[in-house]
């Protein structure tokens, strides 16, 4: 791949005019009627979204969010003539292990803002110096400040090759790949296409696939893992609409979401409501029980200000086309694999099913948490990664 000679330092700064435009659009939202079923069964209730949009317009401070992003070193590098944005945070500890961490949709590098300090200086968060990582966190192609592909074909495996090239350009010839959501798929591809340098794979989402050579796959499922399959089935039957649309006609969907910040906010808020472990002690569900509105809106705003809502969703279409072609089939990796299994994720595999495919050396069954692990519980994910570093030797 063609690379620039060196990464170029980058600072996030959104023009004041763009912030004013967003606030005007939010003020002029045209609201639909509300069925008020009370349980999000038809989607995001109007009262909840009105409150969230009002908070976005009147209370949320993008400049503070921007400063939080800019507190971590960021860079741009051209890879095959596409601008790639990434965080590169080196640990002060000499024995730190390079870690390539990849986000998913509708996430971004914002997911990692609370996780990265725990990885680069673990001793400040209950870990040890020898647990430390150097962290590289790219924005996926067409997400955030990473340039979108200009022609079709930017599939997960092609993204993985770009990430492997980035690690080589940064001088890392031995690293661990980590991810959830698309990050899980891209990281697995990375372990396959760069097995000479990717020495470990850590995932916080593993798709549950019953092993074909087992007479009774359910006999391998532990009682406490039944909820994993229940969540996956509910996702497939009642939460898969976005996936079908983004896998088939993402461009058509993009016109509405790119033009209406309230519509985009609803599209993402629904995912955070249904995909997180957001049930409070009193039994009621609210996004804020898992992720603060400020963190949620930082992530939503990043997509909005970079105008990458449509380009990000195209990854679903590229993945679908690659599967139809049959040229990106994921085979069993050879690198040692660790899993942090969060019980309320949209998809979590039973351990023995996963062990039929991945060479698992560490399995952390978490007591709580959902799909956005790095945002919901960065400490638990960090501790899993601390242990994994030592599991692979």
PDB file of C-alpha atoms in Angstrom, residues 26-285:
ATOM      1  CA  UNK A  26     -32.535  21.128  16.088  1.00  0.00           C
ATOM      2  CA  UNK A  27     -34.696  24.146  16.897  1.00  0.00           C
ATOM      3  CA  UNK A  28     -36.676  23.633  13.692  1.00  0.00           C
ATOM      4  CA  UNK A  29     -37.257  19.910  14.066  1.00  0.00           C
ATOM      5  CA  UNK A  30     -40.558  18.726  12.628  1.00  0.00           C
ATOM      6  CA  UNK A  31     -41.873  16.192  15.142  1.00  0.00           C
ATOM      7  CA  UNK A  32     -44.004  13.123  14.337  1.00  0.00           C
ATOM      8  CA  UNK A  33     -46.977  11.987  16.389  1.00  0.00           C
ATOM      9  CA  UNK A  34     -46.333   9.577  19.240  1.00  0.00           C
ATOM     10  CA  UNK A  35     -48.079   6.291  19.958  1.00  0.00           C
ATOM     11  CA  UNK A  36     -46.854   6.379  23.554  1.00  0.00           C
ATOM     12  CA  UNK A  37     -46.691   2.648  24.197  1.00  0.00           C
ATOM     13  CA  UNK A  38     -44.257   3.427  26.993  1.00  0.00           C
ATOM     14  CA  UNK A  39     -41.644   0.762  26.312  1.00  0.00           C
ATOM     15  CA  UNK A  40     -39.893   1.809  23.080  1.00  0.00           C
ATOM     16  CA  UNK A  41     -41.695  -1.021  21.297  1.00  0.00           C
ATOM     17  CA  UNK A  42     -42.329   1.156  18.246  1.00  0.00           C
ATOM     18  CA  UNK A  43     -39.023   3.006  18.482  1.00  0.00           C
ATOM     19  CA  UNK A  44     -37.860   6.085  20.354  1.00  0.00           C
ATOM     20  CA  UNK A  45     -40.775   7.785  22.144  1.00  0.00           C
ATOM     21  CA  UNK A  46     -41.259  11.438  21.224  1.00  0.00           C
ATOM     22  CA  UNK A  47     -41.027  12.727  24.827  1.00  0.00           C
ATOM     23  CA  UNK A  48     -37.662  11.036  25.345  1.00  0.00           C
ATOM     24  CA  UNK A  49     -36.240  12.320  22.086  1.00  0.00           C
ATOM     25  CA  UNK A  50     -37.569  15.832  22.723  1.00  0.00           C
ATOM     26  CA  UNK A  51     -35.694  15.866  26.021  1.00  0.00           C
ATOM     27  CA  UNK A  52     -32.524  14.500  24.446  1.00  0.00           C
ATOM     28  CA  UNK A  53     -32.647  16.946  21.522  1.00  0.00           C
ATOM     29  CA  UNK A  54     -33.316  19.821  23.904  1.00  0.00           C
ATOM     30  CA  UNK A  55     -30.272  18.777  25.944  1.00  0.00           C
ATOM     31  CA  UNK A  56     -28.199  18.575  22.756  1.00  0.00           C
ATOM     32  CA  UNK A  57     -29.253  22.072  21.708  1.00  0.00           C
ATOM     33  CA  UNK A  58     -29.213  23.890  25.031  1.00  0.00           C
ATOM     34  CA  UNK A  59     -26.876  22.065  27.423  1.00  0.00           C
ATOM     35  CA  UNK A  60     -24.420  19.839  25.603  1.00  0.00           C
ATOM     36  CA  UNK A  61     -21.030  21.526  25.158  1.00  0.00           C
ATOM     37  CA  UNK A  62     -19.318  20.426  21.964  1.00  0.00           C
ATOM     38  CA  UNK A  63     -16.255  22.525  22.732  1.00  0.00           C
ATOM     39  CA  UNK A  64     -15.742  20.597  25.977  1.00  0.00           C
ATOM     40  CA  UNK A  65     -16.192  17.333  24.103  1.00  0.00           C
ATOM     41  CA  UNK A  66     -13.763  18.510  21.452  1.00  0.00           C
ATOM     42  CA  UNK A  67     -11.189  19.325  24.127  1.00  0.00           C
ATOM     43  CA  UNK A  68     -11.569  15.834  25.564  1.00  0.00           C
ATOM     44  CA  UNK A  69     -10.886  14.299  22.156  1.00  0.00           C
ATOM     45  CA  UNK A  70      -7.936  16.614  21.585  1.00  0.00           C
ATOM     46  CA  UNK A  71      -6.409  15.632  24.925  1.00  0.00           C
ATOM     47  CA  UNK A  72      -5.204  12.460  23.189  1.00  0.00           C
ATOM     48  CA  UNK A  73      -2.612  12.584  20.381  1.00  0.00           C
ATOM     49  CA  UNK A  74      -4.262  12.307  16.954  1.00  0.00           C
ATOM     50  CA  UNK A  75      -2.785  11.956  13.499  1.00  0.00           C
ATOM     51  CA  UNK A  76      -3.644  11.716   9.823  1.00  0.00           C
ATOM     52  CA  UNK A  77      -1.898   9.445   7.351  1.00  0.00           C
ATOM     53  CA  UNK A  78      -2.650   8.750   3.714  1.00  0.00           C
ATOM     54  CA  UNK A  79      -3.051   5.053   2.997  1.00  0.00           C
ATOM     55  CA  UNK A  80      -3.674   4.334  -0.684  1.00  0.00           C
ATOM     56  CA  UNK A  81      -4.635   7.972  -1.204  1.00  0.00           C
ATOM     57  CA  UNK A  82      -7.290   7.949   1.510  1.00  0.00           C
ATOM     58  CA  UNK A  83      -6.805  10.104   4.593  1.00  0.00           C
ATOM     59  CA  UNK A  84      -6.851   7.928   7.700  1.00  0.00           C
ATOM     60  CA  UNK A  85      -7.432   9.422  11.144  1.00  0.00           C
ATOM     61  CA  UNK A  86      -6.179   7.659  14.257  1.00  0.00           C
ATOM     62  CA  UNK A  87      -5.349   8.123  17.899  1.00  0.00           C
ATOM     63  CA  UNK A  88      -1.838   7.059  18.813  1.00  0.00           C
ATOM     64  CA  UNK A  89      -1.202   7.130  22.538  1.00  0.00           C
ATOM     65  CA  UNK A  90       2.108   5.722  23.683  1.00  0.00           C
ATOM     66  CA  UNK A  91       2.539   4.464  27.199  1.00  0.00           C
ATOM     67  CA  UNK A  92       5.399   5.926  29.245  1.00  0.00           C
ATOM     68  CA  UNK A  93       6.380   2.352  30.158  1.00  0.00           C
ATOM     69  CA  UNK A  94       9.107   0.672  28.132  1.00  0.00           C
ATOM     70  CA  UNK A  95       7.529  -2.772  28.262  1.00  0.00           C
ATOM     71  CA  UNK A  96       4.188  -1.682  26.822  1.00  0.00           C
ATOM     72  CA  UNK A  97       2.632  -3.880  24.128  1.00  0.00           C
ATOM     73  CA  UNK A  98       1.202  -2.269  20.957  1.00  0.00           C
ATOM     74  CA  UNK A  99      -2.579  -2.572  20.749  1.00  0.00           C
ATOM     75  CA  UNK A 100      -4.652  -1.903  17.630  1.00  0.00           C
ATOM     76  CA  UNK A 101      -8.214  -1.222  18.795  1.00  0.00           C
ATOM     77  CA  UNK A 102     -11.069  -0.827  16.332  1.00  0.00           C
ATOM     78  CA  UNK A 103     -14.525   0.627  16.939  1.00  0.00           C
ATOM     79  CA  UNK A 104     -17.821  -0.270  15.280  1.00  0.00           C
ATOM     80  CA  UNK A 105     -21.116   1.341  14.267  1.00  0.00           C
ATOM     81  CA  UNK A 106     -22.684   3.557  15.531  1.00  0.00           C
ATOM     82  CA  UNK A 107     -19.583   4.018  17.606  1.00  0.00           C
ATOM     83  CA  UNK A 108     -16.347   5.884  16.978  1.00  0.00           C
ATOM     84  CA  UNK A 109     -13.020   6.615  18.621  1.00  0.00           C
ATOM     85  CA  UNK A 110     -15.134   8.424  21.248  1.00  0.00           C
ATOM     86  CA  UNK A 111     -15.843   4.971  22.684  1.00  0.00           C
ATOM     87  CA  UNK A 112     -12.217   4.702  23.782  1.00  0.00           C
ATOM     88  CA  UNK A 113     -11.724   8.022  25.569  1.00  0.00           C
ATOM     89  CA  UNK A 114     -12.240   6.458  28.991  1.00  0.00           C
ATOM     90  CA  UNK A 115     -10.484   3.200  28.131  1.00  0.00           C
ATOM     91  CA  UNK A 116      -7.202   4.462  26.709  1.00  0.00           C
ATOM     92  CA  UNK A 117      -5.848   6.073  29.921  1.00  0.00           C
ATOM     93  CA  UNK A 118      -6.412   2.730  31.677  1.00  0.00           C
ATOM     94  CA  UNK A 119      -4.375   0.948  29.035  1.00  0.00           C
ATOM     95  CA  UNK A 120      -1.418   3.311  28.750  1.00  0.00           C
ATOM     96  CA  UNK A 121      -1.023   3.909  32.503  1.00  0.00           C
ATOM     97  CA  UNK A 122      -2.731   0.962  34.193  1.00  0.00           C
ATOM     98  CA  UNK A 123      -1.020   1.583  37.528  1.00  0.00           C
ATOM     99  CA  UNK A 124      -3.282   4.625  37.985  1.00  0.00           C
ATOM    100  CA  UNK A 125      -6.388   2.433  37.704  1.00  0.00           C
ATOM    101  CA  UNK A 126      -5.579  -0.598  39.819  1.00  0.00           C
ATOM    102  CA  UNK A 127      -3.298  -2.332  37.325  1.00  0.00           C
ATOM    103  CA  UNK A 128       0.442  -2.766  37.108  1.00  0.00           C
ATOM    104  CA  UNK A 129       3.111  -1.138  34.984  1.00  0.00           C
ATOM    105  CA  UNK A 130       3.685  -4.444  33.200  1.00  0.00           C
ATOM    106  CA  UNK A 131       0.048  -4.421  32.014  1.00  0.00           C
ATOM    107  CA  UNK A 132       0.596  -1.339  29.846  1.00  0.00           C
ATOM    108  CA  UNK A 133      -0.192  -0.881  26.159  1.00  0.00           C
ATOM    109  CA  UNK A 134       0.703   1.556  23.421  1.00  0.00           C
ATOM    110  CA  UNK A 135      -2.696   2.238  21.814  1.00  0.00           C
ATOM    111  CA  UNK A 136      -3.485   2.837  18.144  1.00  0.00           C
ATOM    112  CA  UNK A 137      -7.186   3.524  17.507  1.00  0.00           C
ATOM    113  CA  UNK A 138      -8.064   4.267  13.865  1.00  0.00           C
ATOM    114  CA  UNK A 139     -11.322   5.801  12.725  1.00  0.00           C
ATOM    115  CA  UNK A 140     -12.790   3.320  10.243  1.00  0.00           C
ATOM    116  CA  UNK A 141     -12.813   4.366   6.587  1.00  0.00           C
ATOM    117  CA  UNK A 142     -15.633   6.896   6.135  1.00  0.00           C
ATOM    118  CA  UNK A 143     -16.098   7.389   9.883  1.00  0.00           C
ATOM    119  CA  UNK A 144     -15.269  10.598  11.719  1.00  0.00           C
ATOM    120  CA  UNK A 145     -12.158  12.249  10.334  1.00  0.00           C
ATOM    121  CA  UNK A 146     -11.162   9.290   8.145  1.00  0.00           C
ATOM    122  CA  UNK A 147     -11.859   9.921   4.485  1.00  0.00           C
ATOM    123  CA  UNK A 148     -14.591   7.899   2.815  1.00  0.00           C
ATOM    124  CA  UNK A 149     -13.809   5.546  -0.063  1.00  0.00           C
ATOM    125  CA  UNK A 150     -14.644   7.095  -3.434  1.00  0.00           C
ATOM    126  CA  UNK A 151     -15.383   3.816  -5.209  1.00  0.00           C
ATOM    127  CA  UNK A 152     -17.217   0.654  -4.100  1.00  0.00           C
ATOM    128  CA  UNK A 153     -15.377  -2.224  -2.501  1.00  0.00           C
ATOM    129  CA  UNK A 154     -14.088  -0.952   0.866  1.00  0.00           C
ATOM    130  CA  UNK A 155     -14.953  -4.197   2.665  1.00  0.00           C
ATOM    131  CA  UNK A 156     -13.967  -5.254   6.200  1.00  0.00           C
ATOM    132  CA  UNK A 157     -10.977  -7.234   4.921  1.00  0.00           C
ATOM    133  CA  UNK A 158      -9.712  -4.246   2.948  1.00  0.00           C
ATOM    134  CA  UNK A 159     -10.064  -2.130   6.066  1.00  0.00           C
ATOM    135  CA  UNK A 160      -8.084  -4.774   7.975  1.00  0.00           C
ATOM    136  CA  UNK A 161      -5.271  -4.596   5.425  1.00  0.00           C
ATOM    137  CA  UNK A 162      -5.184  -0.821   5.856  1.00  0.00           C
ATOM    138  CA  UNK A 163      -4.935  -1.204   9.627  1.00  0.00           C
ATOM    139  CA  UNK A 164      -2.104  -3.716   9.265  1.00  0.00           C
ATOM    140  CA  UNK A 165      -0.302  -1.251   6.984  1.00  0.00           C
ATOM    141  CA  UNK A 166      -0.800   1.495   9.553  1.00  0.00           C
ATOM    142  CA  UNK A 167       0.763  -0.602  12.325  1.00  0.00           C
ATOM    143  CA  UNK A 168       3.728  -1.387  10.069  1.00  0.00           C
ATOM    144  CA  UNK A 169       4.148   2.289   9.233  1.00  0.00           C
ATOM    145  CA  UNK A 170       4.215   3.114  12.939  1.00  0.00           C
ATOM    146  CA  UNK A 171       7.007   0.597  13.439  1.00  0.00           C
ATOM    147  CA  UNK A 172       5.037  -2.054  15.313  1.00  0.00           C
ATOM    148  CA  UNK A 173       6.058  -5.525  14.145  1.00  0.00           C
ATOM    149  CA  UNK A 174       4.268  -7.301  17.001  1.00  0.00           C
ATOM    150  CA  UNK A 175       0.841  -6.223  18.217  1.00  0.00           C
ATOM    151  CA  UNK A 176      -2.534  -7.305  19.564  1.00  0.00           C
ATOM    152  CA  UNK A 177      -5.786  -6.513  17.731  1.00  0.00           C
ATOM    153  CA  UNK A 178      -8.949  -5.768  19.698  1.00  0.00           C
ATOM    154  CA  UNK A 179     -12.529  -4.884  18.819  1.00  0.00           C
ATOM    155  CA  UNK A 180     -16.263  -5.205  19.203  1.00  0.00           C
ATOM    156  CA  UNK A 181     -19.059  -4.809  16.630  1.00  0.00           C
ATOM    157  CA  UNK A 182     -17.364  -4.068  13.271  1.00  0.00           C
ATOM    158  CA  UNK A 183     -14.166  -3.917  15.279  1.00  0.00           C
ATOM    159  CA  UNK A 184     -14.599  -7.607  16.079  1.00  0.00           C
ATOM    160  CA  UNK A 185     -14.929  -8.507  12.401  1.00  0.00           C
ATOM    161  CA  UNK A 186     -12.159  -6.188  11.199  1.00  0.00           C
ATOM    162  CA  UNK A 187      -9.815  -7.327  13.976  1.00  0.00           C
ATOM    163  CA  UNK A 188     -10.431 -10.976  13.105  1.00  0.00           C
ATOM    164  CA  UNK A 189      -9.607 -10.200   9.478  1.00  0.00           C
ATOM    165  CA  UNK A 190      -6.490  -8.397  10.693  1.00  0.00           C
ATOM    166  CA  UNK A 191      -5.370 -11.504  12.558  1.00  0.00           C
ATOM    167  CA  UNK A 192      -5.836 -13.479   9.336  1.00  0.00           C
ATOM    168  CA  UNK A 193      -4.170 -11.116   6.848  1.00  0.00           C
ATOM    169  CA  UNK A 194      -1.296 -10.108   9.142  1.00  0.00           C
ATOM    170  CA  UNK A 195      -0.667 -13.273  11.143  1.00  0.00           C
ATOM    171  CA  UNK A 196       3.080 -12.667  10.969  1.00  0.00           C
ATOM    172  CA  UNK A 197       2.729  -9.555  13.137  1.00  0.00           C
ATOM    173  CA  UNK A 198      -0.645  -9.770  14.894  1.00  0.00           C
ATOM    174  CA  UNK A 199       0.186 -12.044  17.827  1.00  0.00           C
ATOM    175  CA  UNK A 200      -3.085 -11.861  19.721  1.00  0.00           C
ATOM    176  CA  UNK A 201      -6.789 -11.227  19.141  1.00  0.00           C
ATOM    177  CA  UNK A 202      -9.104  -9.868  21.834  1.00  0.00           C
ATOM    178  CA  UNK A 203     -12.826  -9.509  21.166  1.00  0.00           C
ATOM    179  CA  UNK A 204     -15.790  -8.163  23.080  1.00  0.00           C
ATOM    180  CA  UNK A 205     -18.326  -9.460  20.576  1.00  0.00           C
ATOM    181  CA  UNK A 206     -18.381 -12.969  19.151  1.00  0.00           C
ATOM    182  CA  UNK A 207     -21.272 -13.955  16.882  1.00  0.00           C
ATOM    183  CA  UNK A 208     -22.939 -17.128  18.247  1.00  0.00           C
ATOM    184  CA  UNK A 209     -22.653 -19.830  15.577  1.00  0.00           C
ATOM    185  CA  UNK A 210     -23.642 -23.401  16.520  1.00  0.00           C
ATOM    186  CA  UNK A 211     -20.774 -25.778  15.693  1.00  0.00           C
ATOM    187  CA  UNK A 212     -21.732 -27.912  12.682  1.00  0.00           C
ATOM    188  CA  UNK A 213     -19.819 -31.015  13.729  1.00  0.00           C
ATOM    189  CA  UNK A 214     -21.575 -31.325  17.104  1.00  0.00           C
ATOM    190  CA  UNK A 215     -24.712 -33.462  17.331  1.00  0.00           C
ATOM    191  CA  UNK A 216     -26.361 -31.304  19.994  1.00  0.00           C
ATOM    192  CA  UNK A 217     -24.868 -27.791  20.130  1.00  0.00           C
ATOM    193  CA  UNK A 218     -27.233 -26.760  22.923  1.00  0.00           C
ATOM    194  CA  UNK A 219     -25.647 -29.365  25.168  1.00  0.00           C
ATOM    195  CA  UNK A 220     -22.537 -27.193  25.116  1.00  0.00           C
ATOM    196  CA  UNK A 221     -24.375 -24.115  26.385  1.00  0.00           C
ATOM    197  CA  UNK A 222     -24.029 -23.377  30.084  1.00  0.00           C
ATOM    198  CA  UNK A 223     -27.225 -22.348  31.926  1.00  0.00           C
ATOM    199  CA  UNK A 224     -25.928 -18.832  32.513  1.00  0.00           C
ATOM    200  CA  UNK A 225     -25.268 -18.495  28.769  1.00  0.00           C
ATOM    201  CA  UNK A 226     -28.882 -19.029  27.706  1.00  0.00           C
ATOM    202  CA  UNK A 227     -29.410 -15.263  27.954  1.00  0.00           C
ATOM    203  CA  UNK A 228     -26.722 -14.792  25.293  1.00  0.00           C
ATOM    204  CA  UNK A 229     -28.833 -16.693  22.787  1.00  0.00           C
ATOM    205  CA  UNK A 230     -32.035 -14.954  23.918  1.00  0.00           C
ATOM    206  CA  UNK A 231     -30.463 -11.547  23.260  1.00  0.00           C
ATOM    207  CA  UNK A 232     -29.221 -12.682  19.846  1.00  0.00           C
ATOM    208  CA  UNK A 233     -32.653 -14.008  18.882  1.00  0.00           C
ATOM    209  CA  UNK A 234     -34.372 -10.804  19.983  1.00  0.00           C
ATOM    210  CA  UNK A 235     -31.848  -8.807  17.960  1.00  0.00           C
ATOM    211  CA  UNK A 236     -32.546 -10.863  14.837  1.00  0.00           C
ATOM    212  CA  UNK A 237     -36.337 -10.710  15.144  1.00  0.00           C
ATOM    213  CA  UNK A 238     -36.953  -7.237  16.569  1.00  0.00           C
ATOM    214  CA  UNK A 239     -33.814  -5.183  16.022  1.00  0.00           C
ATOM    215  CA  UNK A 240     -32.482  -6.051  12.599  1.00  0.00           C
ATOM    216  CA  UNK A 241     -34.253  -3.441  10.469  1.00  0.00           C
ATOM    217  CA  UNK A 242     -31.367  -0.980  10.448  1.00  0.00           C
ATOM    218  CA  UNK A 243     -29.014  -3.770   9.362  1.00  0.00           C
ATOM    219  CA  UNK A 244     -31.189  -4.726   6.393  1.00  0.00           C
ATOM    220  CA  UNK A 245     -31.493  -1.115   5.242  1.00  0.00           C
ATOM    221  CA  UNK A 246     -27.804  -0.279   5.639  1.00  0.00           C
ATOM    222  CA  UNK A 247     -26.801  -3.540   3.954  1.00  0.00           C
ATOM    223  CA  UNK A 248     -28.954  -2.853   0.898  1.00  0.00           C
ATOM    224  CA  UNK A 249     -29.657   0.843   0.296  1.00  0.00           C
ATOM    225  CA  UNK A 250     -27.515   2.930   2.676  1.00  0.00           C
ATOM    226  CA  UNK A 251     -27.394   5.869   0.294  1.00  0.00           C
ATOM    227  CA  UNK A 252     -31.177   6.273   0.273  1.00  0.00           C
ATOM    228  CA  UNK A 253     -31.300   6.164   4.059  1.00  0.00           C
ATOM    229  CA  UNK A 254     -28.477   8.666   4.245  1.00  0.00           C
ATOM    230  CA  UNK A 255     -30.415  11.587   2.782  1.00  0.00           C
ATOM    231  CA  UNK A 256     -32.804  11.720   5.719  1.00  0.00           C
ATOM    232  CA  UNK A 257     -30.245  11.080   8.442  1.00  0.00           C
ATOM    233  CA  UNK A 258     -27.727  13.525   6.969  1.00  0.00           C
ATOM    234  CA  UNK A 259     -30.325  16.283   6.733  1.00  0.00           C
ATOM    235  CA  UNK A 260     -32.034  15.871  10.115  1.00  0.00           C
ATOM    236  CA  UNK A 261     -29.930  15.842  13.289  1.00  0.00           C
ATOM    237  CA  UNK A 262     -33.005  14.872  15.315  1.00  0.00           C
ATOM    238  CA  UNK A 263     -33.573  11.932  12.972  1.00  0.00           C
ATOM    239  CA  UNK A 264     -29.938  10.886  13.262  1.00  0.00           C
ATOM    240  CA  UNK A 265     -30.109  11.251  17.032  1.00  0.00           C
ATOM    241  CA  UNK A 266     -33.136   8.954  17.154  1.00  0.00           C
ATOM    242  CA  UNK A 267     -31.478   6.393  14.877  1.00  0.00           C
ATOM    243  CA  UNK A 268     -28.494   6.105  17.220  1.00  0.00           C
ATOM    244  CA  UNK A 269     -30.281   6.588  20.544  1.00  0.00           C
ATOM    245  CA  UNK A 270     -32.479   3.589  19.808  1.00  0.00           C
ATOM    246  CA  UNK A 271     -29.365   1.430  19.443  1.00  0.00           C
ATOM    247  CA  UNK A 272     -27.898   2.666  22.703  1.00  0.00           C
ATOM    248  CA  UNK A 273     -31.201   1.996  24.465  1.00  0.00           C
ATOM    249  CA  UNK A 274     -31.576  -1.555  23.167  1.00  0.00           C
ATOM    250  CA  UNK A 275     -27.923  -2.584  23.015  1.00  0.00           C
ATOM    251  CA  UNK A 276     -26.649  -1.393  26.400  1.00  0.00           C
ATOM    252  CA  UNK A 277     -27.160  -2.729  29.888  1.00  0.00           C
ATOM    253  CA  UNK A 278     -29.257   0.276  30.871  1.00  0.00           C
ATOM    254  CA  UNK A 279     -31.733  -1.174  33.365  1.00  0.00           C
ATOM    255  CA  UNK A 280     -31.523   0.747  36.618  1.00  0.00           C
ATOM    256  CA  UNK A 281     -31.819  -0.525  40.165  1.00  0.00           C
ATOM    257  CA  UNK A 282     -35.536   0.292  40.122  1.00  0.00           C
ATOM    258  CA  UNK A 283     -36.089  -1.802  36.987  1.00  0.00           C
ATOM    259  CA  UNK A 284     -36.594   1.101  34.604  1.00  0.00           C
ATOM    260  CA  UNK A 285     -34.494   1.450  31.469  1.00  0.00           C
TER     261      UNK A 285
END
